[in-house]
Amino acid sequence: MPIPGATTRRRGRVAVIAALVTCSAVLTGQGPATAGGDPAPAVPAPELEWSPCTKGSPFDCATAQVPLDYDEPAGRRIELAVVKRKATGPGSRIGTLFFNPGGPGGPGTVQMPQNYESFPSEVRERFDIVSWDPRGIGNSTAVNCFASPEEAAEWNAGKAAGFPVGQKERAAFAAAYEELGRRCEQRVPELLRHVSTADSARDLEQLRRAVGDRQLTYYGISYGTYLGATYANLFPDKVRAMVFDADWDPRAWTDNASDAPARTTSFQRLGSGRSAEGAVERMLTLCGSAPTERCAFSAGSPQATLDKYERLLQRLRKEPVGSWTYAGTVADVVSSLYVVRPGAENLARRLQDLWEGRVPTPTPFPPPPPVRDPNPYLGEEQSTAVFCGDSPNPRDPGAYHTLAEEEAARAGDTGRYWVWASAGCADWPAVAEDSYRGPWDRPTANPVLVIGNTDDPSTPLSAARAMTRELADARLLIHDAVGHTALFNPSRCVDARTSRYLVDGVLPPTGTTCRQDVLPFAAPELARTGGTGTAALAGLGAALLLVGGGVLAAVRGRRGGG
């Protein structure tokens, strides 16, 4: 039988999808599942007073009040900034789709409006799409450890871009993060201990109650998959439909819930370095297979292009081009592959500029969306507070160099990048007071759809497989694609199966693999005919930047995340 709120009515597109997935399994509702104890004391649902975000905006904004500490629901309240785009087909509206853009640290009030057109058209028609800035982030009650933006910029300028190279840079890197932890402990000590993923999952449950949906419909990317898995195990009976796109392995992220000191970093356990290495190799192989008018960095063949890239990095180690260092370039390469069209093409031009000794022209930022504050403060301490409070990492700053070199032996330059991405946790002063570390297999009211890209610069396909195994009831959809997430590296095949699942509760057949509509450096005729929902990404490229993909943090000089 269909999931609650699903419709049996079909339009032309849905009929086509039905023909494609006649062997699909249909989600079936189960009786209420027990979460193993009340995950949060009873709290009145927040009241959302919606109004246009700006004059004439198609997006509505509201503010939700939630407890800082769910163990003390009558205590201090904090604010969550919330944004909504109403269903475009109100007569066929099913309910609300909640979206988390990842990170941790993604401001949903900016990123959902920025990328609204990326959602399949039928999903936009049938659901109000709602997102929010999680606690500690952006326009919500935020972690801010500096007295001014200028002070934050000065702190950021004191450490190497990408990751440190050499003893001097490593010392400066460690000192910078020690200072950051000290500043945060002085300015926002209470908030630091209450920005966990479990706290955000409880906030999500409050928002579900606030919009009046009986169960949750959700789409989470990257870190948002871990948030979704946490929600699914705290509130298993409330799961209507959940899409996890570009996944984190929850056991790896929590270091198997061990109480022993962490010996490896979060992203090592996740496998991000090797996944990024594979994405870079595939990108360069595609580049080398294309003429220079389609890939400026092409050396005429895949192997010649791979060799050219290695020689470029060796040259940059000895002599940067302007401010473009070896480590900063590696960070740029990884972040540019989050959204490969046009990210990969723009990256190829920058690499060719560096090859010829020129300082690359920056990629322009996308226009701001019509929301109240499209440019909130997004200091690195916001993502760090969530990340380091949730996930165990080595506490010895000196351990990261050794780990980075060990990882480089397995995953090359991207291995170094992803190990150093966790270095801010070495001196982080806070641990989440109320975290969730498993189990991850509580039976949910309905199954979950898991999507994994084959060549992702951040989250490996192995993590999507692990997420599928760990959850009590989940189906994996493989996306043969370069890039981070299927949502931002589109496939009509993925769109069709995602829409069918969200609207009607029908999962793809076991073993389904979809292909990216247009690979990097494709011929112009393919680029013209392939892809859906990419309009909002046209100006993003490497600058998807909006922290949910983690790229902003990478450009600032540290973490890719997602």
Coordinates of C-alpha atoms in Angstrom, one line a residue, residues 31-448:
G31 CA 2.9 0.1 13.3
P32 CA 4.6 2.7 15.5
A33 CA 8.2 1.7 16.3
T34 CA 9.7 2.4 19.7
A35 CA 12.7 4.7 19.8
G36 CA 14.2 3.0 22.9
G37 CA 13.1 5.7 25.4
D38 CA 11.7 9.1 24.9
P39 CA 14.3 11.0 22.9
A40 CA 13.0 14.4 24.0
P41 CA 10.7 15.6 26.7
A42 CA 7.3 16.9 25.5
V43 CA 7.7 20.4 24.1
P44 CA 4.9 22.5 22.5
A45 CA 5.4 22.7 18.8
P46 CA 6.7 26.1 17.7
E47 CA 4.3 28.5 15.9
L48 CA 5.5 29.5 12.4
E49 CA 4.2 32.9 11.3
W50 CA 5.0 32.9 7.6
S51 CA 5.5 36.1 5.6
P52 CA 7.3 36.8 2.3
C53 CA 11.0 36.8 2.9
T54 CA 11.3 40.1 0.9
K55 CA 8.8 42.1 -1.1
G56 CA 7.6 40.1 -4.0
S57 CA 9.7 37.0 -3.1
P58 CA 8.2 33.6 -3.9
F59 CA 9.8 32.3 -0.6
D60 CA 8.2 32.7 2.8
C61 CA 10.2 33.1 6.0
A62 CA 9.5 32.4 9.6
T63 CA 11.3 32.0 13.0
A64 CA 10.9 28.9 15.2
Q65 CA 11.6 29.0 19.0
V66 CA 13.0 25.7 20.4
P67 CA 14.8 24.8 23.6
L68 CA 18.5 25.1 23.8
D69 CA 18.6 21.9 25.9
Y70 CA 15.8 19.4 25.3
D71 CA 16.5 18.0 28.8
E72 CA 15.4 21.3 30.2
P73 CA 12.5 22.3 27.9
A74 CA 11.5 25.2 30.1
G75 CA 15.0 26.8 30.0
R76 CA 16.7 29.0 27.5
R77 CA 15.1 29.2 24.0
I78 CA 17.0 29.7 20.8
E79 CA 15.8 30.7 17.3
L80 CA 15.8 28.8 14.1
A81 CA 15.5 30.7 10.8
V82 CA 13.1 28.8 8.4
V83 CA 12.2 29.2 4.8
K84 CA 9.4 27.8 2.6
R85 CA 8.5 27.6 -1.1
K86 CA 4.9 26.6 -1.5
A87 CA 3.9 23.7 -3.7
T88 CA 3.4 25.0 -7.2
G89 CA 0.4 22.7 -7.7
P90 CA -1.6 23.4 -4.6
G91 CA -4.5 21.3 -5.7
S92 CA -2.3 18.2 -5.7
R93 CA -0.2 19.1 -2.7
I94 CA 0.9 16.1 -0.5
G95 CA 2.6 17.9 2.3
T96 CA 6.0 19.3 3.3
L97 CA 9.4 18.2 2.1
F98 CA 12.1 19.2 4.6
F99 CA 15.6 19.8 3.0
N100 CA 19.0 19.9 4.7
P101 CA 21.8 21.1 2.5
G102 CA 24.6 19.4 4.4
G103 CA 27.8 20.8 5.9
P104 CA 27.7 20.7 8.8
G105 CA 27.1 24.4 8.6
G106 CA 24.9 24.7 5.5
P107 CA 22.4 27.6 5.8
G108 CA 19.2 26.2 4.4
T109 CA 17.6 29.6 4.3
V110 CA 20.1 30.5 1.6
Q111 CA 20.9 27.2 -0.1
M112 CA 17.4 25.9 -0.6
P113 CA 16.2 29.1 -2.4
Q114 CA 19.5 29.3 -4.3
N115 CA 19.1 25.8 -5.6
Y116 CA 15.3 25.4 -5.6
E117 CA 15.1 24.6 -9.3
S118 CA 17.4 21.6 -8.8
F119 CA 14.5 19.6 -7.2
P120 CA 12.5 17.5 -9.7
S121 CA 9.6 19.5 -11.1
E122 CA 7.0 17.0 -9.8
V123 CA 8.5 17.3 -6.3
R124 CA 8.2 21.1 -6.5
E125 CA 4.6 20.7 -7.6
R126 CA 3.5 18.3 -4.9
F127 CA 5.3 19.5 -1.8
D128 CA 6.0 22.7 0.1
I129 CA 9.8 22.7 0.3
V130 CA 11.0 23.8 3.7
S131 CA 14.6 24.3 4.9
W132 CA 16.2 26.0 7.9
D133 CA 19.5 27.1 9.3
P134 CA 20.3 24.4 11.9
R135 CA 21.1 25.6 15.4
G136 CA 24.4 27.3 15.7
I137 CA 24.4 28.2 12.0
G138 CA 23.8 31.3 9.8
N139 CA 20.6 33.2 10.5
S140 CA 19.6 31.0 13.4
T141 CA 21.1 31.4 16.9
A142 CA 24.6 31.1 15.7
V143 CA 28.1 30.2 17.0
N144 CA 30.2 33.4 16.6
C145 CA 33.5 33.5 18.2
F146 CA 34.8 36.9 16.9
A147 CA 33.9 40.4 17.8
S148 CA 33.8 41.5 14.1
P149 CA 34.0 40.2 10.6
E150 CA 37.4 41.9 10.3
E151 CA 38.6 39.9 13.4
A152 CA 37.4 36.7 11.8
A153 CA 39.2 37.5 8.5
E154 CA 42.4 38.2 10.4
W155 CA 42.2 34.9 12.1
N156 CA 41.6 33.1 8.9
A157 CA 44.5 34.8 7.2
G158 CA 46.9 33.5 9.8
K159 CA 46.8 29.9 8.5
A160 CA 47.6 28.2 5.3
A161 CA 45.0 27.7 2.6
G162 CA 43.9 24.1 2.1
F163 CA 46.3 22.5 4.5
P164 CA 49.7 23.2 6.0
V165 CA 53.0 22.2 4.2
G166 CA 56.1 22.3 6.3
Q167 CA 56.8 22.7 10.0
K168 CA 56.2 26.4 10.1
E169 CA 52.8 26.2 8.5
R170 CA 51.9 23.2 10.7
A171 CA 52.7 25.2 13.8
A172 CA 50.7 28.1 12.6
F173 CA 47.8 25.9 11.7
A174 CA 47.7 24.3 15.2
A175 CA 48.0 27.7 16.9
A176 CA 45.2 29.1 14.9
Y177 CA 42.8 26.3 15.9
E178 CA 43.9 26.4 19.5
E179 CA 43.0 30.1 19.4
L180 CA 39.7 29.4 17.8
G181 CA 38.7 27.0 20.5
R182 CA 39.8 29.4 23.2
R183 CA 37.7 32.2 21.7
C184 CA 34.6 30.0 21.3
E185 CA 34.9 28.8 24.9
Q186 CA 35.0 32.4 26.1
R187 CA 32.2 33.7 24.0
V188 CA 29.6 30.9 23.6
P189 CA 30.4 28.1 26.0
E190 CA 26.8 27.0 26.6
L191 CA 25.8 27.0 22.9
L192 CA 28.9 24.9 21.9
R193 CA 27.5 22.0 23.9
H194 CA 24.1 22.1 22.4
V195 CA 24.6 22.1 18.6
S196 CA 24.8 18.3 18.1
T197 CA 23.2 16.4 15.3
A198 CA 20.8 14.8 17.8
D199 CA 19.8 18.3 18.9
S200 CA 19.1 19.3 15.3
A201 CA 17.1 16.0 14.8
R202 CA 14.9 17.0 17.7
D203 CA 14.5 20.5 16.1
L204 CA 13.5 18.8 12.8
E205 CA 10.8 16.9 14.7
Q206 CA 9.6 20.2 16.2
L207 CA 9.4 21.7 12.7
R208 CA 7.5 18.7 11.4
R209 CA 5.0 19.2 14.2
A210 CA 4.8 22.9 13.4
V211 CA 3.7 22.4 9.8
G212 CA 1.2 19.8 10.8
D213 CA 2.5 16.8 8.8
R214 CA 1.7 13.4 10.5
Q215 CA 5.0 12.0 9.4
L216 CA 8.3 13.4 8.0
T217 CA 9.2 13.7 4.3
Y218 CA 12.9 14.6 4.0
Y219 CA 15.7 15.1 1.5
G220 CA 19.2 15.4 3.1
I221 CA 22.5 15.7 1.3
S222 CA 26.0 14.9 2.6
Y223 CA 26.0 15.7 6.3
G224 CA 22.2 15.9 5.9
T225 CA 22.2 12.1 5.5
Y226 CA 23.8 11.7 8.9
L227 CA 21.2 14.1 10.3
G228 CA 18.5 12.1 8.6
A229 CA 19.8 8.8 9.9
T230 CA 19.8 10.3 13.4
Y231 CA 16.2 11.4 13.1
A232 CA 15.2 8.1 11.7
N233 CA 16.5 6.3 14.7
L234 CA 15.2 8.8 17.3
F235 CA 11.8 9.0 15.7
P236 CA 11.4 5.8 13.6
D237 CA 7.6 5.8 13.6
K238 CA 7.6 9.4 12.1
V239 CA 9.4 8.4 8.8
R240 CA 7.1 8.8 5.8
A241 CA 9.9 9.1 3.1
M242 CA 13.5 10.1 3.4
V243 CA 16.1 10.5 0.7
F244 CA 19.8 10.4 1.7
D245 CA 22.0 11.7 -1.1
A246 CA 25.9 11.6 -0.8
D247 CA 26.1 9.6 2.4
W248 CA 28.1 9.5 5.5
D249 CA 28.7 6.1 7.1
P250 CA 27.2 6.6 10.6
R251 CA 29.4 4.0 12.3
A252 CA 32.5 5.5 10.7
W253 CA 31.5 9.0 11.7
T254 CA 31.0 8.0 15.4
D255 CA 34.1 5.8 15.4
N256 CA 31.8 2.8 16.1
A257 CA 30.6 4.6 19.3
S258 CA 33.9 3.8 20.9
D259 CA 34.9 5.6 24.1
A260 CA 38.6 5.0 23.4
P261 CA 40.6 8.0 22.1
A262 CA 40.3 8.3 18.3
R263 CA 43.3 7.1 16.4
T264 CA 42.1 8.2 13.0
T265 CA 40.2 11.2 11.7
S266 CA 36.6 11.3 10.7
F267 CA 37.2 11.7 7.0
Q268 CA 39.8 8.9 7.0
R269 CA 37.2 6.5 8.5
L270 CA 34.7 7.8 5.9
G271 CA 37.2 7.2 3.0
S272 CA 37.0 10.7 1.6
G273 CA 40.6 10.9 0.5
R274 CA 40.5 7.9 -1.7
S275 CA 37.0 8.9 -3.0
A276 CA 38.3 12.3 -3.9
E277 CA 41.4 10.8 -5.6
G278 CA 39.1 8.7 -7.8
A279 CA 37.0 11.7 -8.7
V280 CA 40.1 13.7 -9.7
E281 CA 41.4 10.9 -11.8
R282 CA 38.1 10.5 -13.6
M283 CA 37.9 14.2 -14.2
L284 CA 41.4 14.4 -15.6
T285 CA 40.8 11.3 -17.7
L286 CA 37.6 12.8 -19.2
C287 CA 39.6 16.1 -19.7
G288 CA 42.4 14.3 -21.6
S289 CA 39.8 12.6 -23.8
A290 CA 38.4 15.9 -24.9
P291 CA 39.9 18.6 -27.1
T292 CA 41.2 21.8 -25.5
E293 CA 38.2 23.8 -26.6
R294 CA 36.2 21.6 -24.2
C295 CA 38.8 21.1 -21.6
A296 CA 41.5 23.8 -21.4
F297 CA 43.8 21.7 -19.4
S298 CA 43.8 18.7 -21.8
A299 CA 47.2 17.4 -22.8
G300 CA 45.8 15.3 -25.7
S301 CA 45.3 12.0 -23.9
P302 CA 44.2 10.8 -20.4
Q303 CA 47.6 9.7 -19.3
A304 CA 49.3 12.8 -20.6
T305 CA 46.8 15.0 -18.7
L306 CA 47.2 13.0 -15.5
D307 CA 51.0 13.5 -15.8
K308 CA 50.6 17.2 -16.6
Y309 CA 48.5 17.6 -13.4
E310 CA 51.2 15.9 -11.3
R311 CA 53.9 18.1 -12.7
L312 CA 51.8 21.2 -12.0
L313 CA 51.4 20.3 -8.3
Q314 CA 55.2 19.6 -8.1
R315 CA 55.9 23.0 -9.6
L316 CA 53.5 24.7 -7.2
R317 CA 55.2 23.1 -4.2
K318 CA 58.4 24.8 -5.2
E319 CA 57.0 28.1 -6.5
P320 CA 53.4 29.3 -6.0
V321 CA 51.7 31.4 -8.7
G322 CA 50.7 34.5 -6.8
S323 CA 48.6 33.3 -3.8
W324 CA 48.0 29.9 -5.5
T325 CA 50.0 27.4 -3.5
Y326 CA 50.2 23.6 -3.9
A327 CA 47.8 23.0 -1.0
G328 CA 45.4 25.7 -1.9
T329 CA 45.2 24.3 -5.4
V330 CA 44.4 20.8 -4.2
A331 CA 41.6 22.3 -2.1
D332 CA 40.3 24.1 -5.1
V333 CA 40.4 21.0 -7.2
V334 CA 38.4 19.0 -4.6
S335 CA 35.8 21.7 -4.1
S336 CA 35.4 22.4 -7.8
L337 CA 34.3 18.8 -8.4
Y338 CA 31.3 19.2 -6.1
V339 CA 29.2 20.6 -9.0
V340 CA 31.0 19.5 -12.2
R341 CA 29.0 21.5 -14.6
P342 CA 30.3 24.1 -14.9
G343 CA 32.7 23.4 -12.0
A344 CA 35.0 21.1 -13.9
E345 CA 35.2 23.3 -17.0
N346 CA 36.0 26.4 -14.8
L347 CA 38.6 24.3 -12.9
A348 CA 40.3 23.2 -16.1
R349 CA 40.7 26.9 -17.2
R350 CA 42.2 27.7 -13.8
L351 CA 44.6 24.8 -13.9
Q352 CA 45.7 25.9 -17.4
D353 CA 46.3 29.4 -16.2
L354 CA 48.5 28.1 -13.4
W355 CA 50.3 25.9 -15.9
E356 CA 51.1 28.9 -17.9
G357 CA 52.1 30.9 -14.9
R358 CA 49.0 33.2 -14.7
V359 CA 46.9 33.9 -11.6
P360 CA 43.5 32.5 -12.4
T361 CA 40.4 34.7 -12.7
P362 CA 38.0 34.0 -9.8
T363 CA 34.7 32.3 -10.6
P364 CA 31.9 34.8 -10.0
F365 CA 29.5 34.1 -7.1
P366 CA 25.8 33.3 -7.9
P367 CA 23.3 36.1 -7.4
P368 CA 21.8 36.2 -3.9
P369 CA 18.3 34.6 -3.5
P370 CA 15.3 36.8 -2.5
V371 CA 15.5 36.1 1.2
R372 CA 15.9 38.2 4.3
D373 CA 19.6 37.8 4.8
P374 CA 21.3 36.0 1.9
N375 CA 24.7 36.6 3.3
P376 CA 24.7 35.6 7.0
Y377 CA 27.9 35.2 9.0
L378 CA 29.2 31.7 8.3
G379 CA 32.4 31.5 10.2
E380 CA 34.3 28.2 10.3
E381 CA 33.6 27.9 14.0
Q382 CA 29.9 27.1 13.1
S383 CA 30.7 23.9 11.2
T384 CA 33.5 23.1 13.6
A385 CA 31.2 23.2 16.6
V386 CA 28.9 20.6 15.1
F387 CA 31.6 18.4 13.6
C388 CA 34.0 18.3 16.5
G389 CA 31.3 18.0 19.1
D390 CA 29.8 14.9 17.3
S391 CA 32.7 13.0 15.7
P392 CA 35.8 11.7 17.5
N393 CA 39.2 12.9 16.2
P394 CA 42.8 12.7 17.6
R395 CA 43.4 15.3 20.3
D396 CA 47.1 15.6 19.7
P397 CA 47.8 18.3 17.1
G398 CA 51.0 16.7 16.2
A399 CA 49.3 13.5 15.1
Y400 CA 47.8 15.0 12.0
H401 CA 51.0 15.3 10.0
T402 CA 51.8 11.6 10.5
L403 CA 48.2 10.6 9.6
A404 CA 48.2 12.9 6.6
E405 CA 51.4 11.4 5.1
E406 CA 50.1 7.9 5.7
E407 CA 46.9 8.8 3.9
A408 CA 48.8 10.4 1.1
A409 CA 50.5 7.1 0.5
R410 CA 47.1 5.6 -0.1
A411 CA 45.2 8.5 -1.7
G412 CA 47.8 11.1 -2.8
D413 CA 47.3 14.8 -2.4
T414 CA 43.6 14.5 -1.6
G415 CA 44.5 12.2 1.2
R416 CA 46.5 15.0 2.9
Y417 CA 43.6 17.5 2.3
W418 CA 41.0 15.3 3.9
V419 CA 43.1 14.4 7.0
W420 CA 43.9 18.0 7.7
A421 CA 40.2 18.8 7.3
S422 CA 39.7 17.5 10.9
A423 CA 42.6 19.3 12.5
G424 CA 40.4 21.9 14.2
C425 CA 39.1 19.2 16.5
A426 CA 42.5 18.6 18.2
D427 CA 42.0 21.6 20.6
W428 CA 38.2 21.9 20.4
P429 CA 36.9 22.7 23.9
A430 CA 33.4 21.1 23.8
V431 CA 31.8 17.8 23.3
A432 CA 28.1 17.5 22.7
E433 CA 26.1 17.0 25.9
D434 CA 23.4 15.1 24.1
S435 CA 24.6 13.2 21.1
Y436 CA 23.4 10.1 19.4
R437 CA 25.9 7.3 18.5
G438 CA 23.6 4.5 17.5
P439 CA 22.2 1.9 17.1
W440 CA 21.3 2.8 13.5
D441 CA 18.9 -0.1 12.7
R442 CA 15.7 0.8 14.5
P443 CA 12.8 -0.3 12.3
T444 CA 11.2 2.7 10.6
A445 CA 7.6 3.2 9.6
N446 CA 8.7 3.3 5.9
P447 CA 12.0 2.5 4.2
V448 CA 14.6 5.0 3.2

